[in-house]
Amino acid sequence: GFVGHDVVLGYTSLQPFKGVWSRSVRVASLCLSAGGIADAVAGAPWRGELSNLGFTKSVYYGARGFNHLNLNSGEDDLFVSKIATRENTSLVLGGPATMTRRVWGGYGWWKEQRLAHAPLHRHYSARIKWLRGVELWSRALFVLSVVGVALLLPPVAGYVALGMWVVREAAAMLVALRTARRLSERCSLAVYPLYDLVAPAIELALYVKRIFAPKHTWKSKST
């Protein structure tokens, strides 16, 4: 990956455990990571995980190293957004390039991990905020539009809207399945439709919590 490039990005999966929450957290992690990878493929890299991220010494010292160490999480994303460009970044994905880290427990663990990134949002550029939010909120708008048409317009229009939702859901499932295979991710996508529906509501709740989060840190309940 370093042949002709200074920054190499990879994918980090989560160790599988039994239970609906474990499956849901892994699907959510897959979708969040895949979004950052897709942006990098499109030539706009901004996200990376320290567990599967590489960069040359010249780039590191040229950027004066990590400069957001006052945050308790997310310094890797901010560093990548600072040093990575379309020209100097490559991706190594799938098979041996995929790394796994342990999940320490269910929805509560996942929520704490997300809230730990709360102060990070303030440091993103407008471009990155747009990349992070456009798909999620357009999805929420689509679902709300389907519900509105089904409830307020004649039955025929409601059937058409529900049919469009089914087509969209089938296409999204196909993309998620192909993405999981490309990244050598073995998570079960049986819970994906549920995640697809509730993710905007969860993200909205986390956004409200972020408004009241401390400027630099989010104190976990486990500390």
mmCIF file with all atom_site columns, N, CA and C in Angstrom, residues 12 17 20 32 45 63 77 101 104 106 116 127 145 156 167 169 183 187 190 208 214 219:
data_model
loop_
_atom_site.group_PDB
_atom_site.id
_atom_site.type_symbol
_atom_site.label_atom_id
_atom_site.label_alt_id
_atom_site.label_comp_id
_atom_site.label_asym_id
_atom_site.label_entity_id
_atom_site.label_seq_id
_atom_site.pdbx_PDB_ins_code
_atom_site.Cartn_x
_atom_site.Cartn_y
_atom_site.Cartn_z
_atom_site.occupancy
_atom_site.B_iso_or_equiv
_atom_site.pdbx_formal_charge
_atom_site.auth_seq_id
_atom_site.auth_comp_id
_atom_site.auth_asym_id
_atom_site.auth_atom_id
_atom_site.pdbx_PDB_model_num
ATOM 1  N N  . THR A 1 12  ? -11.209 -2.240  10.097 1.00 0.00 ? 12  THR A N  1
ATOM 2  C CA . THR A 1 12  ? -11.153 -2.959  11.360 1.00 0.00 ? 12  THR A CA 1
ATOM 3  C C  . THR A 1 12  ? -12.544 -3.480  11.703 1.00 0.00 ? 12  THR A C  1
ATOM 4  N N  . PHE A 1 17  ? -19.884 -11.870 18.791 1.00 0.00 ? 17  PHE A N  1
ATOM 5  C CA . PHE A 1 17  ? -20.458 -12.517 19.961 1.00 0.00 ? 17  PHE A CA 1
ATOM 6  C C  . PHE A 1 17  ? -21.910 -12.837 19.669 1.00 0.00 ? 17  PHE A C  1
ATOM 7  N N  . VAL A 1 20  ? -28.486 -10.337 19.755 1.00 0.00 ? 20  VAL A N  1
ATOM 8  C CA . VAL A 1 20  ? -28.969 -9.331  18.806 1.00 0.00 ? 20  VAL A CA 1
ATOM 9  C C  . VAL A 1 20  ? -28.159 -8.050  18.903 1.00 0.00 ? 20  VAL A C  1
ATOM 10 N N  . LEU A 1 32  ? -20.722 2.466   9.376  1.00 0.00 ? 32  LEU A N  1
ATOM 11 C CA . LEU A 1 32  ? -19.983 3.694   9.658  1.00 0.00 ? 32  LEU A CA 1
ATOM 12 C C  . LEU A 1 32  ? -18.594 3.659   9.016  1.00 0.00 ? 32  LEU A C  1
ATOM 13 N N  . PRO A 1 45  ? -10.541 11.239  1.369  1.00 0.00 ? 45  PRO A N  1
ATOM 14 C CA . PRO A 1 45  ? -10.274 10.526  2.625  1.00 0.00 ? 45  PRO A CA 1
ATOM 15 C C  . PRO A 1 45  ? -10.284 11.472  3.820  1.00 0.00 ? 45  PRO A C  1
ATOM 16 N N  . ALA A 1 63  ? 3.399   17.048  9.386  1.00 0.00 ? 63  ALA A N  1
ATOM 17 C CA . ALA A 1 63  ? 2.163   17.547  10.010 1.00 0.00 ? 63  ALA A CA 1
ATOM 18 C C  . ALA A 1 63  ? 2.349   17.859  11.481 1.00 0.00 ? 63  ALA A C  1
ATOM 19 N N  . ASP A 1 77  ? -8.979  10.198  13.402 1.00 0.00 ? 77  ASP A N  1
ATOM 20 C CA . ASP A 1 77  ? -9.758  10.789  12.314 1.00 0.00 ? 77  ASP A CA 1
ATOM 21 C C  . ASP A 1 77  ? -9.241  12.179  11.952 1.00 0.00 ? 77  ASP A C  1
ATOM 22 N N  . ARG A 1 101 ? -10.979 -6.209  16.492 1.00 0.00 ? 101 ARG A N  1
ATOM 23 C CA . ARG A 1 101 ? -10.809 -5.816  17.886 1.00 0.00 ? 101 ARG A CA 1
ATOM 24 C C  . ARG A 1 101 ? -12.022 -6.268  18.684 1.00 0.00 ? 101 ARG A C  1
ATOM 25 N N  . TRP A 1 104 ? -16.586 -5.012  23.939 1.00 0.00 ? 104 TRP A N  1
ATOM 26 C CA . TRP A 1 104 ? -16.661 -5.211  25.382 1.00 0.00 ? 104 TRP A CA 1
ATOM 27 C C  . TRP A 1 104 ? -18.083 -5.198  25.905 1.00 0.00 ? 104 TRP A C  1
ATOM 28 N N  . GLY A 1 106 ? -22.358 -5.033  24.109 1.00 0.00 ? 106 GLY A N  1
ATOM 29 C CA . GLY A 1 106 ? -23.672 -4.547  23.757 1.00 0.00 ? 106 GLY A CA 1
ATOM 30 C C  . GLY A 1 106 ? -23.852 -3.082  23.413 1.00 0.00 ? 106 GLY A C  1
ATOM 31 N N  . ALA A 1 116 ? -17.973 9.113   23.227 1.00 0.00 ? 116 ALA A N  1
ATOM 32 C CA . ALA A 1 116 ? -16.577 9.505   23.420 1.00 0.00 ? 116 ALA A CA 1
ATOM 33 C C  . ALA A 1 116 ? -16.077 10.340  22.250 1.00 0.00 ? 116 ALA A C  1
ATOM 34 N N  . ARG A 1 127 ? -16.913 20.324  5.070  1.00 0.00 ? 127 ARG A N  1
ATOM 35 C CA . ARG A 1 127 ? -16.947 19.257  4.063  1.00 0.00 ? 127 ARG A CA 1
ATOM 36 C C  . ARG A 1 127 ? -17.144 17.898  4.713  1.00 0.00 ? 127 ARG A C  1
ATOM 37 N N  . SER A 1 145 ? -40.951 10.539  4.384  1.00 0.00 ? 145 SER A N  1
ATOM 38 C CA . SER A 1 145 ? -41.794 10.821  3.215  1.00 0.00 ? 145 SER A CA 1
ATOM 39 C C  . SER A 1 145 ? -42.705 9.634   2.904  1.00 0.00 ? 145 SER A C  1
ATOM 40 N N  . VAL A 1 156 ? -53.712 4.131   -3.022 1.00 0.00 ? 156 VAL A N  1
ATOM 41 C CA . VAL A 1 156 ? -52.863 3.799   -4.173 1.00 0.00 ? 156 VAL A CA 1
ATOM 42 C C  . VAL A 1 156 ? -51.493 4.450   -4.029 1.00 0.00 ? 156 VAL A C  1
ATOM 43 N N  . VAL A 1 167 ? -38.121 -1.523  -2.577 1.00 0.00 ? 167 VAL A N  1
ATOM 44 C CA . VAL A 1 167 ? -37.067 -1.539  -3.593 1.00 0.00 ? 167 VAL A CA 1
ATOM 45 C C  . VAL A 1 167 ? -35.793 -0.918  -3.029 1.00 0.00 ? 167 VAL A C  1
ATOM 46 N N  . GLU A 1 169 ? -34.898 -0.707  0.116  1.00 0.00 ? 169 GLU A N  1
ATOM 47 C CA . GLU A 1 169 ? -34.354 -1.576  1.148  1.00 0.00 ? 169 GLU A CA 1
ATOM 48 C C  . GLU A 1 169 ? -33.617 -2.768  0.535  1.00 0.00 ? 169 GLU A C  1
ATOM 49 N N  . LEU A 1 183 ? -14.956 -6.456  2.364  1.00 0.00 ? 183 LEU A N  1
ATOM 50 C CA . LEU A 1 183 ? -14.146 -6.157  3.533  1.00 0.00 ? 183 LEU A CA 1
ATOM 51 C C  . LEU A 1 183 ? -13.860 -7.396  4.379  1.00 0.00 ? 183 LEU A C  1
ATOM 52 N N  . CYS A 1 187 ? -20.216 -10.334 9.681  1.00 0.00 ? 187 CYS A N  1
ATOM 53 C CA . CYS A 1 187 ? -21.368 -10.016 10.525 1.00 0.00 ? 187 CYS A CA 1
ATOM 54 C C  . CYS A 1 187 ? -22.669 -10.389 9.814  1.00 0.00 ? 187 CYS A C  1
ATOM 55 N N  . ALA A 1 190 ? -28.890 -9.889  8.928  1.00 0.00 ? 190 ALA A N  1
ATOM 56 C CA . ALA A 1 190 ? -30.316 -10.093 9.166  1.00 0.00 ? 190 ALA A CA 1
ATOM 57 C C  . ALA A 1 190 ? -30.932 -8.917  9.913  1.00 0.00 ? 190 ALA A C  1
ATOM 58 N N  . VAL A 1 208 ? -28.127 15.237  20.102 1.00 0.00 ? 208 VAL A N  1
ATOM 59 C CA . VAL A 1 208 ? -28.604 16.057  21.212 1.00 0.00 ? 208 VAL A CA 1
ATOM 60 C C  . VAL A 1 208 ? -27.667 15.933  22.400 1.00 0.00 ? 208 VAL A C  1
ATOM 61 N N  . PRO A 1 214 ? -19.022 17.759  27.192 1.00 0.00 ? 214 PRO A N  1
ATOM 62 C CA . PRO A 1 214 ? -17.887 18.632  27.499 1.00 0.00 ? 214 PRO A CA 1
ATOM 63 C C  . PRO A 1 214 ? -17.110 18.977  26.240 1.00 0.00 ? 214 PRO A C  1
ATOM 64 N N  . LYS A 1 219 ? -16.810 11.733  29.825 1.00 0.00 ? 219 LYS A N  1
ATOM 65 C CA . LYS A 1 219 ? -16.445 10.818  30.880 1.00 0.00 ? 219 LYS A CA 1
ATOM 66 C C  . LYS A 1 219 ? -17.303 9.581   30.816 1.00 0.00 ? 219 LYS A C  1
#
